[in-house]
Each structure stands twice: as structure tokens, then as C-alpha cells.
Amino acid sequence: KGWLTESLYMYQGHWFSPTKLISIGTVMVSQELFQANPTDIYLVTQPKSGTTWIKALAFAILNRTRHTNVPTHPLLMFNPHDCVPYIENEVLRTKPTYSDATSTRLFATHMPYTSLPQSIHDSSCRIVYMCRNPKDVLVSLIHFVNKVRDKSLDRITLEEGFEMFCKGVSPCGPYWDHVKGYYKASLKHPTRILFLTYENMKRDTRSNVKRLADFLGCPFTEEEEAKGVVEEIVSLCSFKRLSDRNKHGTIREGLPNEVFFREGKVGDWSNHLTKEMGQILDEITTQKFRGLDITF
Ligand code: A3P
């Protein structure tokens, strides 16, 4: 049994849908066609790890002088997914030549590290990886797929979702392998790959926004800090602001805007998973992340 479709298929060690959204086909086309530029920035996540949020934050940071926090700010008019395209969708949409190396391009992807297009590995572009604790990812994923999967398919029960996730079967999963791939790469290439967690971003959004701006090569000036620009960005991208703005309409790929916003909290898993399920996921995580400094 699959998540968005009837089944998932394994490609290069990870699970993908055959047709929907980020599919095996779009990954293969990206691997063949996508050309990275050294000035590019890639935001990488697994689905339900805070992609929408990190897209909004990075977009707001990079475009802060072009768009100030006024009613026409793109994030007040469009879903963050329409402001920052996925490589996988963009390649199919525009069949790009990607020769414009003069400006910073901001893309997102769910691709595992080892499956990224070779030109990204070969380039000096920067990658921001955000992960989230697996229990909240799982609960968020179950809610999401039950809202968006084909009406002809049954709902995924908590038990079914839990069983598949623990076996490593999740979109772009195994969850733990995806995280480990980027974590290890970030240790090897610390100036190129920034490793963040949703939980830490929630705990101290302001410091992490500053850290992100430093990494993206556009640190806040003293004057900007004094004017409260960091706080404006935190507020512009907050769950409340974004979810209020995205109650209606759809993103370019056709999904309703509102499906990307549910609770936006750390630890909501405990309202859905049993204690035993939580313990099992904790045990798997401890075992898989042994020796790595990954905490949530
Ligand atoms: P929940 O389902 O736990 O609420 P993704 O963007 O990768 O699809 O992840 C979606 C998850 O991020 C959802 O989690 C959603 O509510 C949460 N989210 C979306 N925007 C957010 C924001 N601005 N701040 C914090 N969490 C956000």
C-alpha cells in the first residue's frame, strides 16, 4: 500500500510515487536535465518537515530589500510553494536551459542527497536541509495524504501509516536515511550545507533566521536589526500569518492552499499516536541515528 497513490516504488534506495507530485519520473528528468548554478540555493526537506515554512523564510530573507512587508509582498498574496518552485516540477514546467547565473535562484527539492542532480554535487551552490522529528512527520503525513489522495482510495489509518513509516516506506523515505544523507554531507561540507531542525527553528525562530541569512550570504545589517527587520520576517512567515492568508485557493500544482497548514506545533504526535507507537519510533530513531548528533 502506498501513500498518495496505490503503491510507492523504490528508486536509488528511496521510495517515490509513480505519478503524483514528486515522482520517480520527475526525479529522473531532474537528474538528466537540471543544471545548477554556483549561486543557487536549494531548500531540502522530506514532505511534512516544514517545507512551506522554510520556503517562506528563505524567500523573505533573500527578497527583503525588494519586497518590504507591505500588502503587495508575494508571501501575502501567494502560497510559499508558488514563490519557491521544486526543481522536480520546474524542470517539467519550463524545460529550462538554466544559463542565468547572474542572480540567486531559490529552489526546493525533496530528493535524497545521493539522488540530487550531479550538477548540484559538482557546483558550489548552497543547500539548506530542514528535518523534523519523525513522530510529528508521520502524523502530519497521515493527515495530509488523507486530504489529498485520490477519492477512489481508502483513507490511510493511523496503524497502516505507522507500519509503513517504521518499515521505511514513506514519500522519499526511508525517513532516517534521508536525514542521515544530508546530516553526514553537512559535516563534510559545512560551508555548503546547513542542517536545521523544525524544532530548533520553532524554539528560537529569530536566531535561526539570522543564522539562515548569514549562511545565505546576506546577513542582516545593524541598521536592519535596529529597524526590526528580523522580527518582521519572523512574523510574516509565522504559522498564523501564513495559514490565515492561505485558507482559499490552490497552488500552481492544483493542491488546495490550506492543506499545507494544520497545527504547526512541536509534539502534536502525542494527540494521535499511542504511547507504544511513540516508543517504537523513538527506539528506531535512536538506533538509526546512533553516533550522530541529531536531536529534536
Ligand atoms: P502539522 O501537520 O504538524 O501541523 P510541509 O510544509 O513540509 O508540507 O510540512 C507541513 C507541516 O508544517 C504541517 O505540520 C504544517 O502545519 C507546518 N507548517 C506550515 N507552515 C508553518 C509555519 N509557518 N510555521 C510552522 N509550521 C508550519
JSON list of N, CA and C and ligand atoms in Angstrom, two decimals, residues 45-53 81 110 132 136 139-140 143-144 198 202 237-240 242 260-265 268, ligand 1:
[
{"chain": "A", "resi": 45, "resn": "THR", "atom": "N", "xyz": [13.95, 19.14, 2.08]},
{"chain": "A", "resi": 45, "resn": "THR", "atom": "CA", "xyz": [13.20, 18.57, 3.20]},
{"chain": "A", "resi": 45, "resn": "THR", "atom": "C", "xyz": [12.62, 17.23, 2.77]},
{"chain": "A", "resi": 46, "resn": "GLN", "atom": "N", "xyz": [12.13, 16.50, 3.75]},
{"chain": "A", "resi": 46, "resn": "GLN", "atom": "CA", "xyz": [11.21, 15.43, 3.43]},
{"chain": "A", "resi": 46, "resn": "GLN", "atom": "C", "xyz": [9.81, 16.02, 3.59]},
{"chain": "A", "resi": 47, "resn": "PRO", "atom": "N", "xyz": [8.83, 15.51, 2.82]},
{"chain": "A", "resi": 47, "resn": "PRO", "atom": "CA", "xyz": [7.49, 16.05, 2.96]},
{"chain": "A", "resi": 47, "resn": "PRO", "atom": "C", "xyz": [7.06, 16.08, 4.43]},
{"chain": "A", "resi": 48, "resn": "LYS", "atom": "N", "xyz": [6.42, 17.17, 4.81]},
{"chain": "A", "resi": 48, "resn": "LYS", "atom": "CA", "xyz": [5.85, 17.39, 6.15]},
{"chain": "A", "resi": 48, "resn": "LYS", "atom": "C", "xyz": [6.88, 17.73, 7.22]},
{"chain": "A", "resi": 49, "resn": "SER", "atom": "N", "xyz": [8.05, 18.19, 6.78]},
{"chain": "A", "resi": 49, "resn": "SER", "atom": "CA", "xyz": [9.10, 18.55, 7.74]},
{"chain": "A", "resi": 49, "resn": "SER", "atom": "C", "xyz": [9.23, 20.07, 7.88]},
{"chain": "A", "resi": 50, "resn": "GLY", "atom": "N", "xyz": [8.28, 20.81, 7.31]},
{"chain": "A", "resi": 50, "resn": "GLY", "atom": "CA", "xyz": [8.35, 22.27, 7.40]},
{"chain": "A", "resi": 50, "resn": "GLY", "atom": "C", "xyz": [8.82, 22.93, 6.11]},
{"chain": "A", "resi": 51, "resn": "THR", "atom": "N", "xyz": [8.58, 22.27, 4.99]},
{"chain": "A", "resi": 51, "resn": "THR", "atom": "CA", "xyz": [8.98, 22.81, 3.68]},
{"chain": "A", "resi": 51, "resn": "THR", "atom": "C", "xyz": [8.37, 24.19, 3.44]},
{"chain": "A", "resi": 52, "resn": "THR", "atom": "N", "xyz": [7.07, 24.30, 3.70]},
{"chain": "A", "resi": 52, "resn": "THR", "atom": "CA", "xyz": [6.35, 25.55, 3.43]},
{"chain": "A", "resi": 52, "resn": "THR", "atom": "C", "xyz": [6.97, 26.69, 4.24]},
{"chain": "A", "resi": 53, "resn": "TRP", "atom": "N", "xyz": [7.31, 26.40, 5.47]},
{"chain": "A", "resi": 53, "resn": "TRP", "atom": "CA", "xyz": [7.87, 27.42, 6.37]},
{"chain": "A", "resi": 53, "resn": "TRP", "atom": "C", "xyz": [9.27, 27.85, 5.91]},
{"chain": "A", "resi": 81, "resn": "HIS", "atom": "N", "xyz": [4.71, 27.92, -1.71]},
{"chain": "A", "resi": 81, "resn": "HIS", "atom": "CA", "xyz": [5.04, 26.94, -2.76]},
{"chain": "A", "resi": 81, "resn": "HIS", "atom": "C", "xyz": [5.00, 27.57, -4.15]},
{"chain": "A", "resi": 110, "resn": "HIS", "atom": "N", "xyz": [12.71, 17.58, -2.63]},
{"chain": "A", "resi": 110, "resn": "HIS", "atom": "CA", "xyz": [12.63, 16.52, -1.62]},
{"chain": "A", "resi": 110, "resn": "HIS", "atom": "C", "xyz": [13.63, 15.41, -1.94]},
{"chain": "A", "resi": 132, "resn": "ARG", "atom": "N", "xyz": [12.59, 17.20, 10.71]},
{"chain": "A", "resi": 132, "resn": "ARG", "atom": "CA", "xyz": [11.64, 17.33, 11.82]},
{"chain": "A", "resi": 132, "resn": "ARG", "atom": "C", "xyz": [11.51, 15.98, 12.49]},
{"chain": "A", "resi": 136, "resn": "ASP", "atom": "N", "xyz": [6.18, 13.58, 14.57]},
{"chain": "A", "resi": 136, "resn": "ASP", "atom": "CA", "xyz": [5.33, 14.66, 14.02]},
{"chain": "A", "resi": 136, "resn": "ASP", "atom": "C", "xyz": [5.25, 14.58, 12.50]},
{"chain": "A", "resi": 139, "resn": "VAL", "atom": "N", "xyz": [2.56, 11.89, 11.73]},
{"chain": "A", "resi": 139, "resn": "VAL", "atom": "CA", "xyz": [1.18, 12.34, 11.98]},
{"chain": "A", "resi": 139, "resn": "VAL", "atom": "C", "xyz": [0.77, 13.39, 10.93]},
{"chain": "A", "resi": 140, "resn": "SER", "atom": "N", "xyz": [1.68, 14.29, 10.62]},
{"chain": "A", "resi": 140, "resn": "SER", "atom": "CA", "xyz": [1.38, 15.32, 9.62]},
{"chain": "A", "resi": 140, "resn": "SER", "atom": "C", "xyz": [1.13, 14.67, 8.26]},
{"chain": "A", "resi": 143, "resn": "HIS", "atom": "N", "xyz": [-2.36, 12.94, 8.02]},
{"chain": "A", "resi": 143, "resn": "HIS", "atom": "CA", "xyz": [-3.43, 13.92, 7.82]},
{"chain": "A", "resi": 143, "resn": "HIS", "atom": "C", "xyz": [-3.40, 14.49, 6.40]},
{"chain": "A", "resi": 144, "resn": "PHE", "atom": "N", "xyz": [-2.19, 14.79, 5.92]},
{"chain": "A", "resi": 144, "resn": "PHE", "atom": "CA", "xyz": [-2.04, 15.40, 4.59]},
{"chain": "A", "resi": 144, "resn": "PHE", "atom": "C", "xyz": [-2.55, 14.46, 3.51]},
{"chain": "A", "resi": 198, "resn": "TYR", "atom": "N", "xyz": [13.23, 21.57, 12.49]},
{"chain": "A", "resi": 198, "resn": "TYR", "atom": "CA", "xyz": [11.97, 22.30, 12.67]},
{"chain": "A", "resi": 198, "resn": "TYR", "atom": "C", "xyz": [11.82, 22.71, 14.14]},
{"chain": "A", "resi": 202, "resn": "LYS", "atom": "N", "xyz": [11.49, 26.39, 15.68]},
{"chain": "A", "resi": 202, "resn": "LYS", "atom": "CA", "xyz": [10.34, 26.80, 16.48]},
{"chain": "A", "resi": 202, "resn": "LYS", "atom": "C", "xyz": [10.78, 27.42, 17.81]},
{"chain": "A", "resi": 237, "resn": "CYS", "atom": "N", "xyz": [6.28, 35.16, 8.28]},
{"chain": "A", "resi": 237, "resn": "CYS", "atom": "CA", "xyz": [6.31, 33.72, 7.95]},
{"chain": "A", "resi": 237, "resn": "CYS", "atom": "C", "xyz": [5.71, 32.86, 9.05]},
{"chain": "A", "resi": 238, "resn": "SER", "atom": "N", "xyz": [5.12, 33.48, 10.05]},
{"chain": "A", "resi": 238, "resn": "SER", "atom": "CA", "xyz": [4.59, 32.70, 11.17]},
{"chain": "A", "resi": 238, "resn": "SER", "atom": "C", "xyz": [3.43, 31.82, 10.69]},
{"chain": "A", "resi": 239, "resn": "PHE", "atom": "N", "xyz": [3.19, 30.76, 11.43]},
{"chain": "A", "resi": 239, "resn": "PHE", "atom": "CA", "xyz": [2.11, 29.84, 11.08]},
{"chain": "A", "resi": 239, "resn": "PHE", "atom": "C", "xyz": [0.78, 30.60, 10.98]},
{"chain": "A", "resi": 240, "resn": "LYS", "atom": "N", "xyz": [0.56, 31.49, 11.95]},
{"chain": "A", "resi": 240, "resn": "LYS", "atom": "CA", "xyz": [-0.72, 32.21, 12.00]},
{"chain": "A", "resi": 240, "resn": "LYS", "atom": "C", "xyz": [-0.90, 33.06, 10.75]},
{"chain": "A", "resi": 242, "resn": "LEU", "atom": "N", "xyz": [0.68, 32.95, 7.80]},
{"chain": "A", "resi": 242, "resn": "LEU", "atom": "CA", "xyz": [0.62, 32.20, 6.54]},
{"chain": "A", "resi": 242, "resn": "LEU", "atom": "C", "xyz": [-0.68, 31.40, 6.43]},
{"chain": "A", "resi": 260, "resn": "PHE", "atom": "N", "xyz": [-1.47, 22.74, 3.45]},
{"chain": "A", "resi": 260, "resn": "PHE", "atom": "CA", "xyz": [-0.09, 22.84, 3.95]},
{"chain": "A", "resi": 260, "resn": "PHE", "atom": "C", "xyz": [-0.03, 23.39, 5.37]},
{"chain": "A", "resi": 261, "resn": "PHE", "atom": "N", "xyz": [-1.19, 23.70, 5.93]},
{"chain": "A", "resi": 261, "resn": "PHE", "atom": "CA", "xyz": [-1.23, 24.28, 7.28]},
{"chain": "A", "resi": 261, "resn": "PHE", "atom": "C", "xyz": [-2.22, 23.48, 8.12]},
{"chain": "A", "resi": 262, "resn": "ARG", "atom": "N", "xyz": [-1.75, 22.93, 9.21]},
{"chain": "A", "resi": 262, "resn": "ARG", "atom": "CA", "xyz": [-2.66, 22.16, 10.07]},
{"chain": "A", "resi": 262, "resn": "ARG", "atom": "C", "xyz": [-2.53, 22.68, 11.49]},
{"chain": "A", "resi": 263, "resn": "GLU", "atom": "N", "xyz": [-1.53, 22.18, 12.25]},
{"chain": "A", "resi": 263, "resn": "GLU", "atom": "CA", "xyz": [-1.34, 22.64, 13.63]},
{"chain": "A", "resi": 263, "resn": "GLU", "atom": "C", "xyz": [-0.10, 23.52, 13.75]},
{"chain": "A", "resi": 264, "resn": "GLY", "atom": "N", "xyz": [0.95, 23.13, 13.04]},
{"chain": "A", "resi": 264, "resn": "GLY", "atom": "CA", "xyz": [2.19, 23.91, 13.09]},
{"chain": "A", "resi": 264, "resn": "GLY", "atom": "C", "xyz": [2.85, 23.88, 14.46]},
{"chain": "A", "resi": 265, "resn": "LYS", "atom": "N", "xyz": [2.77, 22.73, 15.15]},
{"chain": "A", "resi": 265, "resn": "LYS", "atom": "CA", "xyz": [3.29, 22.64, 16.52]},
{"chain": "A", "resi": 265, "resn": "LYS", "atom": "C", "xyz": [4.32, 21.54, 16.64]},
{"chain": "A", "resi": 268, "resn": "ASP", "atom": "N", "xyz": [2.72, 17.46, 18.45]},
{"chain": "A", "resi": 268, "resn": "ASP", "atom": "CA", "xyz": [1.30, 17.12, 18.25]},
{"chain": "A", "resi": 268, "resn": "ASP", "atom": "C", "xyz": [1.08, 15.61, 18.10]},
{"chain": "B", "resi": 1, "resn": "A3P", "atom": "P1", "xyz": [1.44, 19.80, 11.01]},
{"chain": "B", "resi": 1, "resn": "A3P", "atom": "O1", "xyz": [0.67, 18.89, 10.10]},
{"chain": "B", "resi": 1, "resn": "A3P", "atom": "O2", "xyz": [2.11, 19.04, 12.13]},
{"chain": "B", "resi": 1, "resn": "A3P", "atom": "O3", "xyz": [0.64, 20.93, 11.51]},
{"chain": "B", "resi": 1, "resn": "A3P", "atom": "P2", "xyz": [5.46, 20.74, 4.74]},
{"chain": "B", "resi": 1, "resn": "A3P", "atom": "O4", "xyz": [5.47, 22.21, 4.56]},
{"chain": "B", "resi": 1, "resn": "A3P", "atom": "O5", "xyz": [6.80, 20.11, 4.64]},
{"chain": "B", "resi": 1, "resn": "A3P", "atom": "O6", "xyz": [4.42, 20.10, 3.91]},
{"chain": "B", "resi": 1, "resn": "A3P", "atom": "O7", "xyz": [5.06, 20.49, 6.26]},
{"chain": "B", "resi": 1, "resn": "A3P", "atom": "C1", "xyz": [3.77, 20.81, 6.73]},
{"chain": "B", "resi": 1, "resn": "A3P", "atom": "C2", "xyz": [3.84, 20.96, 8.24]},
{"chain": "B", "resi": 1, "resn": "A3P", "atom": "O8", "xyz": [4.44, 22.23, 8.56]},
{"chain": "B", "resi": 1, "resn": "A3P", "atom": "C3", "xyz": [2.46, 20.99, 8.85]},
{"chain": "B", "resi": 1, "resn": "A3P", "atom": "O9", "xyz": [2.63, 20.44, 10.15]},
{"chain": "B", "resi": 1, "resn": "A3P", "atom": "C4", "xyz": [2.16, 22.46, 8.87]},
{"chain": "B", "resi": 1, "resn": "A3P", "atom": "O10", "xyz": [1.14, 22.83, 9.77]},
{"chain": "B", "resi": 1, "resn": "A3P", "atom": "C5", "xyz": [3.52, 23.02, 9.29]},
{"chain": "B", "resi": 1, "resn": "A3P", "atom": "N1", "xyz": [3.71, 24.44, 8.92]},
{"chain": "B", "resi": 1, "resn": "A3P", "atom": "C6", "xyz": [3.31, 25.07, 7.79]},
{"chain": "B", "resi": 1, "resn": "A3P", "atom": "N2", "xyz": [3.65, 26.37, 7.83]},
{"chain": "B", "resi": 1, "resn": "A3P", "atom": "C7", "xyz": [4.27, 26.58, 9.02]},
{"chain": "B", "resi": 1, "resn": "A3P", "atom": "C8", "xyz": [4.82, 27.74, 9.66]},
{"chain": "B", "resi": 1, "resn": "A3P", "atom": "N3", "xyz": [4.80, 28.91, 9.08]},
{"chain": "B", "resi": 1, "resn": "A3P", "atom": "N4", "xyz": [5.37, 27.57, 10.88]},
{"chain": "B", "resi": 1, "resn": "A3P", "atom": "C9", "xyz": [5.39, 26.37, 11.47]},
{"chain": "B", "resi": 1, "resn": "A3P", "atom": "N5", "xyz": [4.87, 25.24, 10.94]},
{"chain": "B", "resi": 1, "resn": "A3P", "atom": "C10", "xyz": [4.31, 25.34, 9.72]}
]
